[in-house]
Amino acid sequence: MALLSYDSAYIASVGRYDKLVKVWRRLSYGSGGAGTEEGVDGARFDFVYLRHGDVVTRLEWRRRPRHEGQTVENVLWTVDCKGRVKLWVGGDGHGMRELRLWGGLELGMKMGWVVQGGDLMGAVEGVVEPRTRDAVEKVVEVGRRCHEVVVGLDGKGGVKVWGLEDVGWEPGAQKRGGVWEIVEVKGVEGLDWGGGAGEHVEVQSYCDGKGLLQVLVHFFDGRIEVYETDLAALVDPNPKRKRLERVAVWTGHSAPVKKVVRNFSGRAVVTRTESGQSVVWKHELDHGKGVTMLRRQVVIQQAGHVHRMCVLRKGRFVVFLRHEKVELWDCRGAQARLLAEQRITPTAHVATITSEKEGVGWEVKFPFYRPNDPTVKVANGRGEGDQEGCIREFVKFTLEDAGDLGYVLPVDPAGADFHVSGFLDVFARDVAISYTHSGRVEFWTARVGHEGKGVEWLSTSSLETGVANPALVSGSTLKKAALVSADRSTLTIWDIRGARLEYEQKFENSHTIRDLDWATTPAKQSILAVGFPHRVLLLSQMRFDYLNKGPAWLPTREISIRQCTPHPIGDSVWLGGGHLVIAAGNQLFVHDREFEASTSLVPATGLRIPHRKGKARQLDLFEVVDRLNGPLPVFHPQFLSMCILAGRISLVHKVLQALRKTLRFWAEGDVVDDYLGLDLVEFYAGDGSLHNGGGHPREYLNRRQSFDDGDEPFSEETAVDINERLTRIGIPQLSGHEQIQLVDIVECVGVVEKQRRSLDENGARFMLAFRQHALRKGRANEVHISWREISWAYHSTSQDVLVDFVTKQNHGRMLWEGARESGMFMWLGDNAAVRQQFEIIARNEYTKGEDKNPIDCSLYYLALKKKTVLQGLWRMASWNKEQASTSKFLANNFDDPKWRTAALKNAYALMSKRRFEYAAAFFLLADHLHDAVNVCLNQLHDLQLAVAITRVYEGDNGPVLKRLLEEEVLSTAAKEGNRWLASWAFWMLGRRDMAVRALITPVFALLSTTPSSPPPDDGNLKSKSYLTDDPALVILYRQLRQKTLQTLRGATKVTPKVEWEFVLHSAGLYDRMGCDLLGLDLVRNWEFFHPAAQAMTGLGGEINPLRLLKRRGSLVVADIPIRGGPLSPLATPGGQMQVPGEMKTGGGGGTTAKPKPPPTVFEEPDANSLLDSFGF
């Protein structure tokens, strides 16, 4: 060790384990270079030995003057290993005088340091806060009398402070000043550093710009602790006064961190390097100050590769899996020790499973310990009463039924509470997650057998994800699983219990996914940390939004470490309470839940999150996630929309009336109650609309009349008044976009209220949904209304009102674009009405342009088989260059096969010129409806147009429509998992029993009974999306199942278990949407069918559907043909039973379709030689 004095006149040096300090004083400088004789050797030095009684451990020169502008006298402090401090002062600076001993003191402490004169005066001046008179006088006296102050700490709560008066040397004088003991205090709280008392500790201090002393304590086990104090606290004789306040701890590894593992509660983690150095960290949270700390507990220095780590008992014990053994380490003391055996201990079980499904289990016995008991012996070596631990292999097992196993990983506890039930069932806590090479994910729970022999495994849930060879898989105790594709670019998040895909995102190739970590809020909401090389993206779950098809997961925060370190992220892990630890290089970065609002990926203004008091720019991660989840206020637009779909119109009126009353008396700063003061019983008691099947045209009016007579009836004027107030008042619980949606809902309810006398329940649902669609069309990407709304209109008995409503929305001129947007030709039930509206569209398509081009309406008139009308339009189109040839061609008789073939040739010629819609018209002219349908599907990609022209051309019972529904529509429904579309198609086919079952059963399961049905596509993620679910499905199911005899028969084929699971699943969807009260209403008021033994009548044991009803059977439509028995659609006149396949149609009419004529063999000609005289 060598140090220069402040003026560079002296150099003090000391060797290792040396008792002599050598002080050098330069006498002259050499004149030569470094390589000459007059170089370094030419300089002349004088030196002196300073003798000490023991090994010298520390040297320190006076660094700065007491006041600015003063001359610094050279003073050297030396400290030996016994804590003896000596002060040496220099000569006059001009003579040859060596350093001389000024004095000394017996420190007698574990550690000590000198507060030098410049820092001392800064600390005296920094005492500006109101103090007691004694404290101020004490500080002033110290500043007046002392040049320096020496502080000693014994590490056991003892503090001693000495003042050094007039340290210096004057010629002709022996000594001036002396040592003054300022204060000595014992038992100071917070200064007990415990173990390691024999180790050397280095302390430095300086005064910062605020007048506070910053103390750096360097423990040579790899820690530097930074403390803060002021002089008044340091010299205060009161033992209860806090002296030092720890500001920071600098500690960590000496090599890059490769792995971070947490314990179950997240209160302890262990980190390791490639060489095997491991550190156990404790997670501490100061709730009073909101400060989180990661405190190093112990270092495990044993080298060697570690395969796996397991943290037990909040970091008190750690289990290492190495190449040849499993180790149990005791980490309770200052030094970790390897345990050997234990007499009376609790036990834990650790298991590992290979990809060959072979597993090994170990039983770990811990030493006996009492938490928070400092008397427990934890020193190295065995002592009397010292409880030892042990570890032994107790079982080898095989994991059956795991498939082509790729990996088995522990389930991320993600902050969940630890509960052990003792039962082996699906409700037990999951301990492992496995995945196969094909992408099958499975959760497992386990239980140790009786008397500690063997282990039992049970699969609690599984799902075929279709993600082959995933690179990363992580599962949480909430049965959420995150999978990363083999190229580490695509992330998918799955709800394994609900068997649905909730999130899919493909990242750029440069952003490879490195790590996945789960966290859970106290409200059981999930957060996923996705690790990239230099950043971590936090994804949080959101409420399901089936109305706007919103995302189920949202990025809320991005943590980038590029500004802190160039090293890539090695690993990351969540601590308890939502704190994230990121390991990069040899550093650990701890991020708490609070973060700057400016760094949030979710705008705080959009969420309207209340900021914490005194932290206006800070957001709390859990509060943000809670805002994105949880129950919605009853005036939220999504809650009101779901009430409307559930048929709770009167409840919506009550909520809006209560909202109007609240807004009428609202003042700035008022809190809007989430329930608006309404009785919660009103939300789940039911009003009869949803609980008796619904669907009667007068029910909507009857419910409206049941509204409380004491309240003002809801009207369009009421809606206008509410919206006027909403434009002036911002509701705290709603974001700006949500408040706009609320205004839309209120306006829609007001519009529907005007039509309530002529609307049934389903018509009101469609009108509200279509009105909302029209209002948000400019803000959304939806081209046309969804199949859910089409289903409501299809089952409505007031379709004429809906047609007028849709026409008015299109300003009285319905074009095909508007018809497709409203789905009109999908939900119109009367074929005569279909033809009437199609002819209106044909006229409007012809007149939509100034030129009145007959090409635009050709498809529509030919579908209507009104070629004569089209001829007349062509005769008036004299401006069109194709007019002459087309008029001449249309004048022919197309009942003649010759001209049909000519029309077919022209259709193919138009196909080659990519005039697809016009080509479809010529296919119809050639009576090739099937080809026209294929053009609509494959080239125009317009399913609705294909269905519309088919219904118009051949009616609702034609073979082409049947083939289109069976092969195209149902196949599309199966691929997309669209149960609304499947139910509509089955109803169109006359299979109303299957239409009911399609609402509750996966579509591919209903189609798998036919040989021609395509197998389910496991790789199609769209069919597994959460958007294929919808809680409104249960509403339509309840309504349709008792509408006709066929639907009743279909409902009887749904087992009570399936229906039970369907109802609970729908209630869970309501809960995930934030509509908990509607979920409660559903499970509280649902009625199950209970087929009794006496209901089994008819041939083949068919259930009499009418016996299942609790209402009059005359209200049920009899749509089952009577053939061979009163309720036996399967019986023949001869008495023989015929059991058709599920997909055989004809149950609706009882007639047999005419056999198709043999197909005409046609050889496609060259497009360039087709009827050139026709003008193409």
PDB file of C-alpha atoms in Angstrom, residues 1070-1162:
ATOM      1  CA  TYR A1070     -68.739 -13.346 -17.927  1.00  0.00           C
ATOM      2  CA  ASP A1071     -66.281 -13.147 -15.042  1.00  0.00           C
ATOM      3  CA  ARG A1072     -63.304 -12.620 -17.391  1.00  0.00           C
ATOM      4  CA  MET A1073     -65.294  -9.893 -19.159  1.00  0.00           C
ATOM      5  CA  GLY A1074     -65.869  -8.086 -15.864  1.00  0.00           C
ATOM      6  CA  CYS A1075     -69.588  -8.935 -15.813  1.00  0.00           C
ATOM      7  CA  ASP A1076     -69.573 -11.015 -12.614  1.00  0.00           C
ATOM      8  CA  LEU A1077     -73.175 -10.171 -11.780  1.00  0.00           C
ATOM      9  CA  LEU A1078     -74.384 -11.593 -15.090  1.00  0.00           C
ATOM     10  CA  GLY A1079     -72.401 -14.761 -14.418  1.00  0.00           C
ATOM     11  CA  LEU A1080     -74.102 -15.023 -11.038  1.00  0.00           C
ATOM     12  CA  ASP A1081     -77.467 -14.449 -12.710  1.00  0.00           C
ATOM     13  CA  LEU A1082     -76.716 -17.247 -15.182  1.00  0.00           C
ATOM     14  CA  VAL A1083     -75.770 -19.942 -12.671  1.00  0.00           C
ATOM     15  CA  ARG A1084     -78.492 -18.911 -10.209  1.00  0.00           C
ATOM     16  CA  ASN A1085     -81.397 -19.038 -12.665  1.00  0.00           C
ATOM     17  CA  TRP A1086     -80.393 -21.740 -15.131  1.00  0.00           C
ATOM     18  CA  GLU A1087     -82.859 -24.618 -15.534  1.00  0.00           C
ATOM     19  CA  PHE A1088     -81.662 -28.068 -16.564  1.00  0.00           C
ATOM     20  CA  PHE A1089     -83.758 -30.634 -18.363  1.00  0.00           C
ATOM     21  CA  HIS A1090     -84.398 -33.686 -16.181  1.00  0.00           C
ATOM     22  CA  PRO A1091     -85.634 -36.519 -18.420  1.00  0.00           C
ATOM     23  CA  ALA A1092     -87.606 -38.956 -16.292  1.00  0.00           C
ATOM     24  CA  ALA A1093     -88.059 -42.620 -16.953  1.00  0.00           C
ATOM     25  CA  GLN A1094     -91.705 -42.158 -17.978  1.00  0.00           C
ATOM     26  CA  ALA A1095     -90.616 -39.703 -20.678  1.00  0.00           C
ATOM     27  CA  MET A1096     -89.144 -42.597 -22.684  1.00  0.00           C
ATOM     28  CA  THR A1097     -91.789 -43.287 -25.304  1.00  0.00           C
ATOM     29  CA  GLY A1098     -91.886 -43.956 -28.998  1.00  0.00           C
ATOM     30  CA  LEU A1099     -89.839 -46.299 -31.095  1.00  0.00           C
ATOM     31  CA  GLY A1100     -86.208 -46.907 -30.326  1.00  0.00           C
ATOM     32  CA  GLY A1101     -86.495 -45.391 -26.840  1.00  0.00           C
ATOM     33  CA  GLU A1102     -86.857 -41.823 -28.178  1.00  0.00           C
ATOM     34  CA  ILE A1103     -87.483 -39.258 -25.455  1.00  0.00           C
ATOM     35  CA  ASN A1104     -90.754 -37.414 -25.770  1.00  0.00           C
ATOM     36  CA  PRO A1105     -89.493 -33.805 -25.857  1.00  0.00           C
ATOM     37  CA  LEU A1106     -92.770 -32.364 -24.630  1.00  0.00           C
ATOM     38  CA  ARG A1107     -92.330 -34.204 -21.312  1.00  0.00           C
ATOM     39  CA  LEU A1108     -89.261 -32.060 -20.598  1.00  0.00           C
ATOM     40  CA  LEU A1109     -91.092 -28.747 -20.699  1.00  0.00           C
ATOM     41  CA  LYS A1110     -92.409 -26.795 -17.747  1.00  0.00           C
ATOM     42  CA  ARG A1111     -94.709 -24.786 -19.991  1.00  0.00           C
ATOM     43  CA  ARG A1112     -97.557 -25.607 -22.336  1.00  0.00           C
ATOM     44  CA  GLY A1113     -96.641 -27.877 -25.223  1.00  0.00           C
ATOM     45  CA  SER A1114     -98.903 -25.943 -27.581  1.00  0.00           C
ATOM     46  CA  LEU A1115     -96.289 -23.134 -27.620  1.00  0.00           C
ATOM     47  CA  VAL A1116     -93.750 -25.480 -29.234  1.00  0.00           C
ATOM     48  CA  VAL A1117     -93.586 -25.676 -33.039  1.00  0.00           C
ATOM     49  CA  ALA A1118     -94.118 -29.245 -34.288  1.00  0.00           C
ATOM     50  CA  ASP A1119     -91.460 -29.511 -36.992  1.00  0.00           C
ATOM     51  CA  ILE A1120     -90.849 -33.283 -36.830  1.00  0.00           C
ATOM     52  CA  PRO A1121     -92.700 -35.196 -39.598  1.00  0.00           C
ATOM     53  CA  ILE A1122     -94.967 -38.006 -38.384  1.00  0.00           C
ATOM     54  CA  ARG A1123     -93.832 -41.166 -40.135  1.00  0.00           C
ATOM     55  CA  GLY A1124     -94.405 -44.461 -38.429  1.00  0.00           C
ATOM     56  CA  GLY A1125     -95.027 -43.024 -35.017  1.00  0.00           C
ATOM     57  CA  PRO A1126     -96.139 -39.905 -33.190  1.00  0.00           C
ATOM     58  CA  LEU A1127     -92.602 -38.851 -32.311  1.00  0.00           C
ATOM     59  CA  SER A1128     -90.460 -41.120 -34.396  1.00  0.00           C
ATOM     60  CA  PRO A1129     -88.799 -39.362 -37.288  1.00  0.00           C
ATOM     61  CA  LEU A1130     -86.627 -42.451 -37.719  1.00  0.00           C
ATOM     62  CA  ALA A1131     -89.433 -44.899 -38.380  1.00  0.00           C
ATOM     63  CA  THR A1132     -90.544 -45.977 -41.877  1.00  0.00           C
ATOM     64  CA  PRO A1133     -94.067 -46.981 -42.896  1.00  0.00           C
ATOM     65  CA  GLY A1134     -92.938 -50.573 -42.887  1.00  0.00           C
ATOM     66  CA  GLY A1135     -91.876 -50.366 -39.334  1.00  0.00           C
ATOM     67  CA  GLN A1136     -88.133 -50.644 -40.078  1.00  0.00           C
ATOM     68  CA  MET A1137     -85.856 -48.267 -38.248  1.00  0.00           C
ATOM     69  CA  GLN A1138     -83.485 -46.106 -40.297  1.00  0.00           C
ATOM     70  CA  VAL A1139     -80.659 -44.411 -38.432  1.00  0.00           C
ATOM     71  CA  PRO A1140     -79.167 -41.735 -40.682  1.00  0.00           C
ATOM     72  CA  GLY A1141     -75.848 -40.012 -40.129  1.00  0.00           C
ATOM     73  CA  GLU A1142     -75.751 -36.759 -38.211  1.00  0.00           C
ATOM     74  CA  MET A1143     -75.254 -34.776 -41.368  1.00  0.00           C
ATOM     75  CA  LYS A1144     -78.096 -36.285 -43.396  1.00  0.00           C
ATOM     76  CA  THR A1145     -80.589 -33.515 -43.982  1.00  0.00           C
ATOM     77  CA  GLY A1146     -84.266 -33.708 -44.693  1.00  0.00           C
ATOM     78  CA  GLY A1147     -85.534 -33.716 -41.156  1.00  0.00           C
ATOM     79  CA  GLY A1148     -87.272 -30.438 -41.775  1.00  0.00           C
ATOM     80  CA  GLY A1149     -89.519 -31.332 -44.653  1.00  0.00           C
ATOM     81  CA  GLY A1150     -89.819 -35.049 -45.127  1.00  0.00           C
ATOM     82  CA  THR A1151     -89.453 -34.870 -48.905  1.00  0.00           C
ATOM     83  CA  THR A1152     -86.723 -36.439 -50.948  1.00  0.00           C
ATOM     84  CA  ALA A1153     -84.701 -34.245 -53.270  1.00  0.00           C
ATOM     85  CA  LYS A1154     -84.741 -35.096 -56.977  1.00  0.00           C
ATOM     86  CA  PRO A1155     -81.658 -36.940 -58.179  1.00  0.00           C
ATOM     87  CA  LYS A1156     -79.134 -34.749 -59.923  1.00  0.00           C
ATOM     88  CA  PRO A1157     -78.690 -35.168 -63.663  1.00  0.00           C
ATOM     89  CA  PRO A1158     -75.351 -36.569 -64.788  1.00  0.00           C
ATOM     90  CA  PRO A1159     -72.790 -33.805 -65.093  1.00  0.00           C
ATOM     91  CA  THR A1160     -72.043 -32.455 -68.518  1.00  0.00           C
ATOM     92  CA  VAL A1161     -68.485 -33.076 -69.630  1.00  0.00           C
ATOM     93  CA  PHE A1162     -67.060 -29.803 -70.909  1.00  0.00           C
TER      94      PHE A1162
END
